[in-house]
PDB file of C-alpha atoms and ligand atoms in Angstrom:
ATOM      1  CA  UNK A   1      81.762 107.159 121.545  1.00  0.00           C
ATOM      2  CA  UNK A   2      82.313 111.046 120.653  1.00  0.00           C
ATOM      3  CA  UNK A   3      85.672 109.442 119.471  1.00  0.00           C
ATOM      4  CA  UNK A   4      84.295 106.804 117.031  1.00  0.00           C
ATOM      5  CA  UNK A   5      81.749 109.433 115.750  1.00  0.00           C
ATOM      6  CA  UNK A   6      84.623 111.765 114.886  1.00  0.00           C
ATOM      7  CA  UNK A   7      86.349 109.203 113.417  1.00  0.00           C
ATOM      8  CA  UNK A   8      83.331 107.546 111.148  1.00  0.00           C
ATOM      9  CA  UNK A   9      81.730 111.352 110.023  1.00  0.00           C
ATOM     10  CA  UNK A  10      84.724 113.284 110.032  1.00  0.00           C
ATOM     11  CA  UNK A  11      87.912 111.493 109.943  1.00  0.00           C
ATOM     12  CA  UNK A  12      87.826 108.378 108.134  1.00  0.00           C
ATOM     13  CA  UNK A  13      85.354 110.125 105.130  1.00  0.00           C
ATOM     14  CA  UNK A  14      87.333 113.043 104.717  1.00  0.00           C
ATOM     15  CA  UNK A  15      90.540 111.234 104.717  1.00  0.00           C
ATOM     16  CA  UNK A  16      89.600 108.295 102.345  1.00  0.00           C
ATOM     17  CA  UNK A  17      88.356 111.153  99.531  1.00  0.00           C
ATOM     18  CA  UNK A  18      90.904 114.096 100.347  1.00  0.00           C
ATOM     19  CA  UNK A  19      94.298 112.861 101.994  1.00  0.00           C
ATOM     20  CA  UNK A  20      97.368 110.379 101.486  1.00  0.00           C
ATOM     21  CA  UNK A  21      95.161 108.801  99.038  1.00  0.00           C
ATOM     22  CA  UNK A  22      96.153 111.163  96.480  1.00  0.00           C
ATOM     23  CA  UNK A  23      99.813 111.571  96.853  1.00  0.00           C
ATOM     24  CA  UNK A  24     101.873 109.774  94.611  1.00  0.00           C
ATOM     25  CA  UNK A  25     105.233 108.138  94.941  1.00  0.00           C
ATOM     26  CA  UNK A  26     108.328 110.469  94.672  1.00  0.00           C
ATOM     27  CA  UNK A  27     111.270 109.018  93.454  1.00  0.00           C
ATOM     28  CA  UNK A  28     113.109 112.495  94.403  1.00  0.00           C
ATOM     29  CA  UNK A  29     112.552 115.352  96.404  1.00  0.00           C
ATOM     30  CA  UNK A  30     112.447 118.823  95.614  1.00  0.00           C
ATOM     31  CA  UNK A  31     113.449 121.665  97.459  1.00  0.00           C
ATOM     32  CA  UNK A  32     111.427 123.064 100.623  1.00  0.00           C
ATOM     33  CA  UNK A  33     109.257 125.334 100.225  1.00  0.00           C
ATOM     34  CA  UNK A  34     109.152 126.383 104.161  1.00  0.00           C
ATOM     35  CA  UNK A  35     112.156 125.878 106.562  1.00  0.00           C
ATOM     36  CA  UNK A  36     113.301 122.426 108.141  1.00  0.00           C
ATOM     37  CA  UNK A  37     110.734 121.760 110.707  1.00  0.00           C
ATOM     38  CA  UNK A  38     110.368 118.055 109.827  1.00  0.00           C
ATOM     39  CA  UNK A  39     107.085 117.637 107.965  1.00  0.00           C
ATOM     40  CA  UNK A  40     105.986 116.945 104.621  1.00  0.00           C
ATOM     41  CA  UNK A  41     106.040 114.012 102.306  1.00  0.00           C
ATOM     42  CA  UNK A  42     108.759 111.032 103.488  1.00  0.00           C
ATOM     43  CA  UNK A  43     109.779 109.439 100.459  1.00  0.00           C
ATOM     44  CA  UNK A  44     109.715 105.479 100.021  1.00  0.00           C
ATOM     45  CA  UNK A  45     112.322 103.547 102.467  1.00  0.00           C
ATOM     46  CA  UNK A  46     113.291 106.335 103.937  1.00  0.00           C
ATOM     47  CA  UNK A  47     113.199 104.853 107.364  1.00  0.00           C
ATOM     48  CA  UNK A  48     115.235 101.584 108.044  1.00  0.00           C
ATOM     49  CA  UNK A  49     114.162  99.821 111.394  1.00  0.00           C
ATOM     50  CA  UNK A  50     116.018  96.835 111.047  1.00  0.00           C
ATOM     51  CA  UNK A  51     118.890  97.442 108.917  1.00  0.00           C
ATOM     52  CA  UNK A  52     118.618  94.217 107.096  1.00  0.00           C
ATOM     53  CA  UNK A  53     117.617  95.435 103.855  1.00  0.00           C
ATOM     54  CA  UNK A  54     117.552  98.665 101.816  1.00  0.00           C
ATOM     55  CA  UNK A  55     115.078 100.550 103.965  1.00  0.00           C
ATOM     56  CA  UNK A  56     111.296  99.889 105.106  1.00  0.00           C
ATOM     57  CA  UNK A  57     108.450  99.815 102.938  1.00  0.00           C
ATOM     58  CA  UNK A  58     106.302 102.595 103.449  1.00  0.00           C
ATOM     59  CA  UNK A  59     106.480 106.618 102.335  1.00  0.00           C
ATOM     60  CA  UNK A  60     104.436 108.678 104.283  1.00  0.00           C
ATOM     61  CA  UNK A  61     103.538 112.508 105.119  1.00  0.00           C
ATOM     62  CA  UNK A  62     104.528 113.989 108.573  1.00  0.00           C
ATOM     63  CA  UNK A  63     102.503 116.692 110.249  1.00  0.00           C
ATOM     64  CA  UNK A  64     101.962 118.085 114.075  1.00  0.00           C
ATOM     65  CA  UNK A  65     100.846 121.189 115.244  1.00  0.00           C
ATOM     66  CA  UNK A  66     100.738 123.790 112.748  1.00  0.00           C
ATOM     67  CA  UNK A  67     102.888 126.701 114.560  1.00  0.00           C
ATOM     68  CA  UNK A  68     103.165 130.036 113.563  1.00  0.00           C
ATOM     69  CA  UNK A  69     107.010 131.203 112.683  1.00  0.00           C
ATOM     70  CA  UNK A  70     106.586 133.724 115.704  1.00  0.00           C
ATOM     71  CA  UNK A  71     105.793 130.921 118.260  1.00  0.00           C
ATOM     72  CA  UNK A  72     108.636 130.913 120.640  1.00  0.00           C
ATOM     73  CA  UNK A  73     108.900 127.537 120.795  1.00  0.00           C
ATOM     74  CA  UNK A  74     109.634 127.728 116.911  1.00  0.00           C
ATOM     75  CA  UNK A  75     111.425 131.006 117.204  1.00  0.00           C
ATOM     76  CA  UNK A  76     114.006 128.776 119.710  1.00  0.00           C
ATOM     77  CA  UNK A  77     114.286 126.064 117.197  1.00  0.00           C
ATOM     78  CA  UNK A  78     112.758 123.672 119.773  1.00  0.00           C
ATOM     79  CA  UNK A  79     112.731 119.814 118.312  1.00  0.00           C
ATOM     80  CA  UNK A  80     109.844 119.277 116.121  1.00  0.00           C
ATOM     81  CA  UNK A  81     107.974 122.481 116.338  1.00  0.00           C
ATOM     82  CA  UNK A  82     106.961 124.623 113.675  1.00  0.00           C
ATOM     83  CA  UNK A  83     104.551 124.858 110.983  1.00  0.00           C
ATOM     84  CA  UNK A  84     103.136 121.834 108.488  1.00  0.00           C
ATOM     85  CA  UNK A  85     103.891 121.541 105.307  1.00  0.00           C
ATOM     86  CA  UNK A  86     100.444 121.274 103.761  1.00  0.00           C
ATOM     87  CA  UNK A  87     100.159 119.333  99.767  1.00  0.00           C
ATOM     88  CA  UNK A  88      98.915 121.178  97.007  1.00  0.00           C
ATOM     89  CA  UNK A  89      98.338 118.767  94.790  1.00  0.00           C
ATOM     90  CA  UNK A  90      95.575 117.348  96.575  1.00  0.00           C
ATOM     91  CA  UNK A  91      91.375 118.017  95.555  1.00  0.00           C
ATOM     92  CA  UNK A  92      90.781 120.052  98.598  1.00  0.00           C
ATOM     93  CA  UNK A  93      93.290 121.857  99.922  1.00  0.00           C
ATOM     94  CA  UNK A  94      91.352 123.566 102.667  1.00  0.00           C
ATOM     95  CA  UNK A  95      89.323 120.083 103.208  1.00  0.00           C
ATOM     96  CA  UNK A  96      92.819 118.051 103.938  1.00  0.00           C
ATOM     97  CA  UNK A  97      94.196 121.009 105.997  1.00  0.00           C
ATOM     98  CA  UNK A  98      91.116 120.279 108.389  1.00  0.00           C
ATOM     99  CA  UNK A  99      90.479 116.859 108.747  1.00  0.00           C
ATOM    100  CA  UNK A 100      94.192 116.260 109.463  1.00  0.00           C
ATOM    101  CA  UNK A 101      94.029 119.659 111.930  1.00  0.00           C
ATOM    102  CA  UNK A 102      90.910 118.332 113.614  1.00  0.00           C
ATOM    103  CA  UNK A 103      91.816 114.667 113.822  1.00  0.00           C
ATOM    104  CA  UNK A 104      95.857 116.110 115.584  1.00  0.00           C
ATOM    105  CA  UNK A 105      93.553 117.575 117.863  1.00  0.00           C
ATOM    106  CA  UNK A 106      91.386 115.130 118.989  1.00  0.00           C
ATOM    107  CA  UNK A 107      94.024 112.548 119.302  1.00  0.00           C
ATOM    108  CA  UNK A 108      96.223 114.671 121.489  1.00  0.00           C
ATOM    109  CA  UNK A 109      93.140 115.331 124.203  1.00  0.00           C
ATOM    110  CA  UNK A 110      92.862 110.964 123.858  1.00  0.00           C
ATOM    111  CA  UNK A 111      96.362 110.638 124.367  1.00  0.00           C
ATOM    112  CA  UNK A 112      95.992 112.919 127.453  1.00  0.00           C
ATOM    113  CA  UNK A 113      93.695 111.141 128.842  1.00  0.00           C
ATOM    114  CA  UNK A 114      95.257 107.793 127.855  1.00  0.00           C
ATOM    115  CA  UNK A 115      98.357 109.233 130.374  1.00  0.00           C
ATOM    116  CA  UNK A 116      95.779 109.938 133.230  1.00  0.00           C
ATOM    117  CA  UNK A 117      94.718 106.309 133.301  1.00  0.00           C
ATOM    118  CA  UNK A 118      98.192 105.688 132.801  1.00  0.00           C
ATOM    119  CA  UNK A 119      99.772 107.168 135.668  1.00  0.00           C
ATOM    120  CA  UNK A 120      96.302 106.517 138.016  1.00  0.00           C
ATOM    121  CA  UNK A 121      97.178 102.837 137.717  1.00  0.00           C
ATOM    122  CA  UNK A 122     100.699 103.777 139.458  1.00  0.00           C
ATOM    123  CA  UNK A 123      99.333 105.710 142.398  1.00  0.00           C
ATOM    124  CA  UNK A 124     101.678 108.517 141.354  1.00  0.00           C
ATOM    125  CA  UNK A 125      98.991 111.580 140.541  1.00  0.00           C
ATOM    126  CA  UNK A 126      99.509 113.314 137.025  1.00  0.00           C
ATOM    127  CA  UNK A 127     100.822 116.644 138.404  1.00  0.00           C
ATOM    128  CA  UNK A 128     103.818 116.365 136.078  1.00  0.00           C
ATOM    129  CA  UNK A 129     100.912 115.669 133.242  1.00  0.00           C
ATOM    130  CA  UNK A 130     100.520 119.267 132.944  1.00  0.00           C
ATOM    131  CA  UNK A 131     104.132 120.015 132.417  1.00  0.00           C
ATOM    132  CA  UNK A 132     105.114 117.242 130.399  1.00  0.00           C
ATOM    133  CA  UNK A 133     101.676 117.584 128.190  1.00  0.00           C
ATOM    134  CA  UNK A 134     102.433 121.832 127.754  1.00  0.00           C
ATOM    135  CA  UNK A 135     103.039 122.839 123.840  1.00  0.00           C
ATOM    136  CA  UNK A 136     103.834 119.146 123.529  1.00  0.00           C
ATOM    137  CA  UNK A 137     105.810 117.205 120.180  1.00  0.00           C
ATOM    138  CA  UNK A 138     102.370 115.387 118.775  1.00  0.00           C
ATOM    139  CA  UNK A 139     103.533 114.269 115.228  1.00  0.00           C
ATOM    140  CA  UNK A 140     100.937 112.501 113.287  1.00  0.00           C
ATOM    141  CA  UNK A 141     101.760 110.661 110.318  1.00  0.00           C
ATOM    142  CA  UNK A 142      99.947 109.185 107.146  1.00  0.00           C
ATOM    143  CA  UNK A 143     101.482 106.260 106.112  1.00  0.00           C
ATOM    144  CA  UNK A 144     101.330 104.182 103.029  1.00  0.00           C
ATOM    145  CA  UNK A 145     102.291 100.638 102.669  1.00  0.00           C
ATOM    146  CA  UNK A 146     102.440  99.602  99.111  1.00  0.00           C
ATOM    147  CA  UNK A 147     102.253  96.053  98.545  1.00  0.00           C
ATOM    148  CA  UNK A 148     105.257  93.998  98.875  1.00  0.00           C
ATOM    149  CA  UNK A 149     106.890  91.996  95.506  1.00  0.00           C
ATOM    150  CA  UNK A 150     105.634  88.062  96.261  1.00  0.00           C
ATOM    151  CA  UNK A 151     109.011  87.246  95.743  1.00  0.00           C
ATOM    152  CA  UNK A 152     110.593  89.820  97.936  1.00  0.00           C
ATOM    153  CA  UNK A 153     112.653  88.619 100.958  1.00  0.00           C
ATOM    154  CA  UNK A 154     111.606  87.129 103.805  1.00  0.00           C
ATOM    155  CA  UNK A 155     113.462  90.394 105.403  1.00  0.00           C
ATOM    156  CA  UNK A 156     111.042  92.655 103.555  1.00  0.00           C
ATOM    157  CA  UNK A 157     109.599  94.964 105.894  1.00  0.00           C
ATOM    158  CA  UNK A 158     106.699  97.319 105.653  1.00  0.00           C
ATOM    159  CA  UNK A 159     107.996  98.638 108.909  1.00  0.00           C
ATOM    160  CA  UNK A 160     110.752  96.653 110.335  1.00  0.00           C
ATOM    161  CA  UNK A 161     110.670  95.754 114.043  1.00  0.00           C
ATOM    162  CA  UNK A 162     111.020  98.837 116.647  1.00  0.00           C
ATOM    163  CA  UNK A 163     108.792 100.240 119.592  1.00  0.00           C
ATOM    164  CA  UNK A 164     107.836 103.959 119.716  1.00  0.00           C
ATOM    165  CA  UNK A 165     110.003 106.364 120.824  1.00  0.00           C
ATOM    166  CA  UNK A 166     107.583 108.891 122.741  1.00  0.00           C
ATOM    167  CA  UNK A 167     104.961 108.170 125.479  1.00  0.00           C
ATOM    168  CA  UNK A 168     101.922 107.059 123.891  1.00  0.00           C
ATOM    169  CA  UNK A 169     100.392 106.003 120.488  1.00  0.00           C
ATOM    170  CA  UNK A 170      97.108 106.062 119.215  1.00  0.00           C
ATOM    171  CA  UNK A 171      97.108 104.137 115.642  1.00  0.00           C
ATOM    172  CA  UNK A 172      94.344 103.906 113.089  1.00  0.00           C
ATOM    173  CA  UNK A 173      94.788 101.402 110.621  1.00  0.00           C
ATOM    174  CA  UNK A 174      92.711 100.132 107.619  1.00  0.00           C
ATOM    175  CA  UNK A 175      91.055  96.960 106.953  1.00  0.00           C
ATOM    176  CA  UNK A 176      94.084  95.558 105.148  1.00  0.00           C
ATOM    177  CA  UNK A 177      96.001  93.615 107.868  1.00  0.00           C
ATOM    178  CA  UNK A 178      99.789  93.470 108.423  1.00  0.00           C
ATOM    179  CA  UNK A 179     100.761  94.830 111.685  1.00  0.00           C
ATOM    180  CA  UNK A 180     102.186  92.348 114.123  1.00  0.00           C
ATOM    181  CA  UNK A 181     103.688  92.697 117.900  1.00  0.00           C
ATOM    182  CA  UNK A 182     106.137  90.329 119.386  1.00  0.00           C
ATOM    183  CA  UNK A 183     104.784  88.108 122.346  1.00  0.00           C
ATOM    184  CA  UNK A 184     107.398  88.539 125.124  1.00  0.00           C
ATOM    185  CA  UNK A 185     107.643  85.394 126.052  1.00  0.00           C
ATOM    186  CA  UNK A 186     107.343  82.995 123.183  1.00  0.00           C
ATOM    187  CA  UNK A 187     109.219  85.640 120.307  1.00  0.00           C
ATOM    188  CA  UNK A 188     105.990  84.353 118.025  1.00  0.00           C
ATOM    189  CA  UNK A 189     104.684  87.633 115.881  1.00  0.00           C
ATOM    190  CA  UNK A 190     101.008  88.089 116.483  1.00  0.00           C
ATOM    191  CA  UNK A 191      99.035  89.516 113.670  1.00  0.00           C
ATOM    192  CA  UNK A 192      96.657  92.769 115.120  1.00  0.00           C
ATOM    193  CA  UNK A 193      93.238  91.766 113.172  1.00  0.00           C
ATOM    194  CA  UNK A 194      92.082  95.306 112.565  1.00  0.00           C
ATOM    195  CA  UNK A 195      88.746  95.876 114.037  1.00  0.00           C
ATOM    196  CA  UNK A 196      86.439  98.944 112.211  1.00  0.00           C
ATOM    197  CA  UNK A 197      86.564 102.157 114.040  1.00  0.00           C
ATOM    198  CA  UNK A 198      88.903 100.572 117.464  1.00  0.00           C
ATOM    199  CA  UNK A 199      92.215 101.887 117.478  1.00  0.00           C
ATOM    200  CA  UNK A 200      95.785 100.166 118.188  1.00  0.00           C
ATOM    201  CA  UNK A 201      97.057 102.505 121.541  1.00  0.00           C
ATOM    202  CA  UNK A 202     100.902 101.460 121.857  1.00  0.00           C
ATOM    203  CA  UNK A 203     102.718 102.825 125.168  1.00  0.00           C
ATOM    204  CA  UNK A 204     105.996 104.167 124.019  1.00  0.00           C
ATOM    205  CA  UNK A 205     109.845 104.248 125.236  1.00  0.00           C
ATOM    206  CA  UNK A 206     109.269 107.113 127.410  1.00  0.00           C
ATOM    207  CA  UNK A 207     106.386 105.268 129.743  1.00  0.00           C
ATOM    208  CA  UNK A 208     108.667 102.367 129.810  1.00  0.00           C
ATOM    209  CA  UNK A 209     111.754 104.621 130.567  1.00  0.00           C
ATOM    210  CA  UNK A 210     109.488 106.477 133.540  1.00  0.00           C
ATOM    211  CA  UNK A 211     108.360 103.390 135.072  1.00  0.00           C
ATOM    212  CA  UNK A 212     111.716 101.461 134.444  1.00  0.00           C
ATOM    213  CA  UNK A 213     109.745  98.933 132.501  1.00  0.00           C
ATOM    214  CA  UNK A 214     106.548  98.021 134.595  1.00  0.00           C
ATOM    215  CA  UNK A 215     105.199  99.229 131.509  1.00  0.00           C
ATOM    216  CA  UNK A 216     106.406  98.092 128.447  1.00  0.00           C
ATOM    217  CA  UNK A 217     106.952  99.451 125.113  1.00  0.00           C
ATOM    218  CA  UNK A 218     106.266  96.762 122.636  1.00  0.00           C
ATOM    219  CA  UNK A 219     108.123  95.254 119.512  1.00  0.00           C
ATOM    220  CA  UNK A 220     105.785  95.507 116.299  1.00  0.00           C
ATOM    221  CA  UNK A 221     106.248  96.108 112.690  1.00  0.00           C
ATOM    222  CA  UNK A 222     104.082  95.431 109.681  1.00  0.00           C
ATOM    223  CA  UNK A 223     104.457  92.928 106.949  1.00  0.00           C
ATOM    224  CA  UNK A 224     102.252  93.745 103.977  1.00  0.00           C
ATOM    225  CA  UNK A 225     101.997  90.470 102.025  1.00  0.00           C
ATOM    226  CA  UNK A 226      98.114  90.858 101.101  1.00  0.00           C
ATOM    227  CA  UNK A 227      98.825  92.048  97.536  1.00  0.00           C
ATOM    228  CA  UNK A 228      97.263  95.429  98.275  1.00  0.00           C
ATOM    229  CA  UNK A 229      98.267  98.872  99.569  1.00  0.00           C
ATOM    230  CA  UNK A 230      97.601  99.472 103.063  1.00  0.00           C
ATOM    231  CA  UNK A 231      97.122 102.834 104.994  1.00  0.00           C
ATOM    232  CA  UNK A 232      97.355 103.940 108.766  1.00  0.00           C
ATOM    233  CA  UNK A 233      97.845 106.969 110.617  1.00  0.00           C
ATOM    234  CA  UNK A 234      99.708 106.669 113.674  1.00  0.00           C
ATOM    235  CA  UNK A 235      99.668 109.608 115.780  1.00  0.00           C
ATOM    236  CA  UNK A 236     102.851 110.210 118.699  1.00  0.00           C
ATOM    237  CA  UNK A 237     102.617 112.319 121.186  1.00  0.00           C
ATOM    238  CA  UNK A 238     105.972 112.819 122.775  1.00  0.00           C
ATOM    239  CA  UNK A 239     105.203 115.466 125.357  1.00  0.00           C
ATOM    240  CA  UNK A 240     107.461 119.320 125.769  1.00  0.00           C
ATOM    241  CA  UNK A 241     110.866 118.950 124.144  1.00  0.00           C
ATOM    242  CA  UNK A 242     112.220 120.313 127.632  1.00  0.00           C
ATOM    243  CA  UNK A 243     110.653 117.942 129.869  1.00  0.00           C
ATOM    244  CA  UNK A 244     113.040 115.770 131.911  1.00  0.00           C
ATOM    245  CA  UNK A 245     112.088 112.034 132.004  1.00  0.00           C
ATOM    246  CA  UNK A 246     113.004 110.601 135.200  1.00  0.00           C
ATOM    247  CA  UNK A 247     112.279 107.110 136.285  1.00  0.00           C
ATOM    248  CA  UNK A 248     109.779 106.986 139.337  1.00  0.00           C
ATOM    249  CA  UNK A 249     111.683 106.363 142.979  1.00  0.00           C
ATOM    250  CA  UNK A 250     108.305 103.898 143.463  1.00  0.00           C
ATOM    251  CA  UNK A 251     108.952 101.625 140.043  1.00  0.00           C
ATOM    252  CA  UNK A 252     112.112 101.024 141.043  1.00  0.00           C
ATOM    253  CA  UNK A 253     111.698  97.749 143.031  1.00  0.00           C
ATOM    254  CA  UNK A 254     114.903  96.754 145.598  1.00  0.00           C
ATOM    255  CA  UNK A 255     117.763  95.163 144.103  1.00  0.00           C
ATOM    256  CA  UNK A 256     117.180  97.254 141.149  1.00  0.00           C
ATOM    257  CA  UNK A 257     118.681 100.582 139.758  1.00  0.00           C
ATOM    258  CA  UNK A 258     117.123 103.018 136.860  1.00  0.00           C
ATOM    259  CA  UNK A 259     117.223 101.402 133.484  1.00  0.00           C
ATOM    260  CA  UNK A 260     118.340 105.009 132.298  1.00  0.00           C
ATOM    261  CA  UNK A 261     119.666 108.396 133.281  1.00  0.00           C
ATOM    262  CA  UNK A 262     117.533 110.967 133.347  1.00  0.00           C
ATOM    263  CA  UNK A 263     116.974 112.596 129.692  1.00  0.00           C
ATOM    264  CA  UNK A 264     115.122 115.129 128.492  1.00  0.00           C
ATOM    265  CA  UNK A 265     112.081 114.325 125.693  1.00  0.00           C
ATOM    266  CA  UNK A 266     114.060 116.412 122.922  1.00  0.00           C
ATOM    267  CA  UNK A 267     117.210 114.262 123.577  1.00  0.00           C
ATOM    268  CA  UNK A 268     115.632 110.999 123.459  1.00  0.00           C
ATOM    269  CA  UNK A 269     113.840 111.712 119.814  1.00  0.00           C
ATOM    270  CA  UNK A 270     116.475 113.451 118.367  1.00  0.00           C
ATOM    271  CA  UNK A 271     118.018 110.076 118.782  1.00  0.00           C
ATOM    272  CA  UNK A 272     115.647 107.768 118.148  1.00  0.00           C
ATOM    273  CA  UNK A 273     114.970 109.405 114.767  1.00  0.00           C
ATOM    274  CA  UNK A 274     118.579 109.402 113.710  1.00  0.00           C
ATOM    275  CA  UNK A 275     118.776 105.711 114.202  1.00  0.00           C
ATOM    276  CA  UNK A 276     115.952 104.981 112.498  1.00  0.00           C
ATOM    277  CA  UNK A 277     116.429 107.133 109.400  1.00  0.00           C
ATOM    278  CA  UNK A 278     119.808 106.040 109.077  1.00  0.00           C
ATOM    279  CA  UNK A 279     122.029 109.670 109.689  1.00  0.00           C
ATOM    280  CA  UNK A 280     121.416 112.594 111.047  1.00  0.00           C
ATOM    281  CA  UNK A 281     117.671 113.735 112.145  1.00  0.00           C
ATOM    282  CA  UNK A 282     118.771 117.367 110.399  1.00  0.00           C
ATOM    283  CA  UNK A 283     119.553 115.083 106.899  1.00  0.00           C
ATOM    284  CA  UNK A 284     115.631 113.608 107.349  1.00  0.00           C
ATOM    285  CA  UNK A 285     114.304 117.383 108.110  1.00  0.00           C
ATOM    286  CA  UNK A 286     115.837 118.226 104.488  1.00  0.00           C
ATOM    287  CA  UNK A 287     114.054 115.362 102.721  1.00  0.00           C
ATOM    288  CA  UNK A 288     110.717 116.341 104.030  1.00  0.00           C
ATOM    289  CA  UNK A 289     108.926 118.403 101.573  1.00  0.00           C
ATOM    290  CA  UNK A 290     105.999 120.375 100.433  1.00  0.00           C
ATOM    291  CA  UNK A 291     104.339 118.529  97.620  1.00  0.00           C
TER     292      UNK A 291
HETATM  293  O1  AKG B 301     101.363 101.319 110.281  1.00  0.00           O
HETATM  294  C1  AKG B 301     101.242 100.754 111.360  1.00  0.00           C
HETATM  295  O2  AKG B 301     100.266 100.042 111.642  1.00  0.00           O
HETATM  296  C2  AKG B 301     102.325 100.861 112.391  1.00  0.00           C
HETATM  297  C3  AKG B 301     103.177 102.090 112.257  1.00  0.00           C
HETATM  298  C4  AKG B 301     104.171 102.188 113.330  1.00  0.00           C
HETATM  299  O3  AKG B 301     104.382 101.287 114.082  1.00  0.00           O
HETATM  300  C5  AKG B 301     104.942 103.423 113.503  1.00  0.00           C
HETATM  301  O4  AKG B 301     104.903 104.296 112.625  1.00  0.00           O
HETATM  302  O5  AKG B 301     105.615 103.556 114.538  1.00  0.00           O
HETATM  303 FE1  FE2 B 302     105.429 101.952 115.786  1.00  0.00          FE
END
C-alpha cells in the first residue's frame, strides 16, 4: 500500500515531468565528467543480449547509490560503487536527483524484504541476509524503448532474451506493453499485460545459483512493436560485491551436485555485464556519461 502510494504521489509524477523523459538520444558520448563508476546515460544498442543483430533497442541512464569519493567501498574500487552521475540538462535538477534517490531507496528495503519471503519459503533463516544485503550493488536503471521500424527484423529486440544477473528485480513498466517471459515448458513467449501501479519482481541468477535452481531465474526480453516509445525502470539489487554465493547443502537434492562453484557477487556481474555489453565491463564504464 505505502508502496503504491509512493509510487502514484511521488514516483511515477515526478518521473513522468522531470526524468528519462527529457533526455535525448546521443549518437556519441562525451567525456566523463566524474570517474568510471558505471552510471550515466547508456547510449542506444549499447547492450546486445542475443547477438543476432547490431545491439538491443533501448538507451537508458544507470544510477545506484550515490557514494561519496571517501566511502571505502569506493576508495577500494569495489564493483559498482561510487557516486551517480546526475543530468543537467533536465528541468529540475534537484527534483530528478530526488525522486530517483527516494524511489533507489524504497526499492532496496522491497527487495529486502522480497529476500525474507524468499529464503522463509526454504526453511533456511536469512542470517546471511544481513551480510549479503550490507552496502549492497542496487543499480537502478531508466530505460527507453523507442519504437521499433515496422519493417525491422523479426530479430529486432528491444531487449533481447537474458535473465538477471543479481538476486532480485523489482520492474516498473509503463502502459505500453512489450515485455515477454519464456514458458519453460512449451518455449511460447508470454506477453506481461502491464497492470497500473503492480510491479514485475523477477528472481535473478544469484537466487537460482543459491538454491541450485529450485528457484528459477526466468528468460524475458521486450519486443516493442506498438509504434510508440516505451519506458521502465528496472531496479537490481545484487547484494555486497564481497559476498560469496554458495549453493545451499539443503537444495541440493541426492543424485545431484552444485550447478556452480562458489563465486563471489562482484565476480559473477563483472561477467555478466561483459557478455552482455559485448567487451570489457571497464569499456561500458567509459561510455557512461554525465549528460
Ligand atoms: O524493460 C523491461 O521491461 C525489462 C528490462 C529488463 O529485463 C532488464 O533490464 O533486465
Ligand atoms: Fe531483465
Amino acid at each position: 500500500m505505502v508502496f503504491r502510494r509512493i509510487f502514484r504521489e511521488k514516483f511515477y509524477a515526478n518521473l513522468r515531468i522531470s526524468s528519462v523523459y527529457q533526455l535525448k538520444p546521443r549518437k556519441n558520448t562525451t567525456k566523463e565528467a566524474v570517474g568510471g563508476f558505471d552510471r550515466g546515460y547508456e547510449r542506444l544498442r549499447s547492450q546486445n543480449f542475443e547477438k543476432l543483430l547490431k545491439g538491443d533497442l533501448k538507451e537508458g541512464y544507470f544510477l545506484a547509490q550515490d557514494l561519496p569519493l571517501d566511502d571505502p567501498y569506493v576508495q577500494a574500487r569495489k564493483w559498482a560503487q561510487g557516486p551517480n552521475k546526475y543530468p543537467s540538462e533536465v528541468r529540475d535538477p534537484y527534483l530528478w536527483k530526488k525522486t530517483v534517490d527516494d524511489y533507489h531507496s524504497v526499492a532496496s528495503k522491497v527487495a529486502k524484504n522480497v529476500l525474507r519471503v524468499i529464503f522463509d519459503t526454504l526453511g533456511e533463516g536469512h542470517d546471511f541476509l544481513d551480510e549479503f544485503c550490507e552496502h549492497p550493488v542496487a543499480v537502478l536503471r531508466l530505460l527507453h524503448y523507442p519504437p521499433q521500424d515496422p519493417n525491422a527484423s523479426d530479430l529486432e529486440r528491444g531487449i533481447g532474451a537474458h535473465t538477471d544477473f543479481g538476486a532480485v528485480t523489482i520492474l516498473l513498466q509503463d502502459s505500453t506493453g512489450g515485455l515477454q517471459v519464456r514458458d519453460r515448458k512449451t518455449g511460447e513467449w508470454i506477453d506481461i499485460v502491464p497492470i497500473p501501479d503492480a510491479v514485475v519482481v523477477n528472481t535473478g541468477n544469484l537466487i537460482m545459483c543459491w538454491t541450485n535452481g529450485r528457484y528459477v531465474s526466468n528468460l524475458h526480453r521486450v519486443v516493442n512493436k506498438t509504434g510508440v516509445g516505451r519506458y521502465s525502470v528496472p531496479f537490481f539489487f545484487d547484494g555486497n560485491p564481497d559476498f560469496l554465493v554458495k549453493c545451499f547443502d539443503s537444495c541440493i537434492k541426492d543424485g545431484e551436485v552444485a550447478t556452480h562453484a562458489p563465486f563471489t557477487v562482484s565476480e559473477w556481474m563483472k561477467g555478466r555485464y561483459a557478455d552482455s555489453f559485448g567487451g570489457s565491463a571497464s569499456k561500458v564504464a567509459k561510455e557512461m556519461v554525465q549528460i
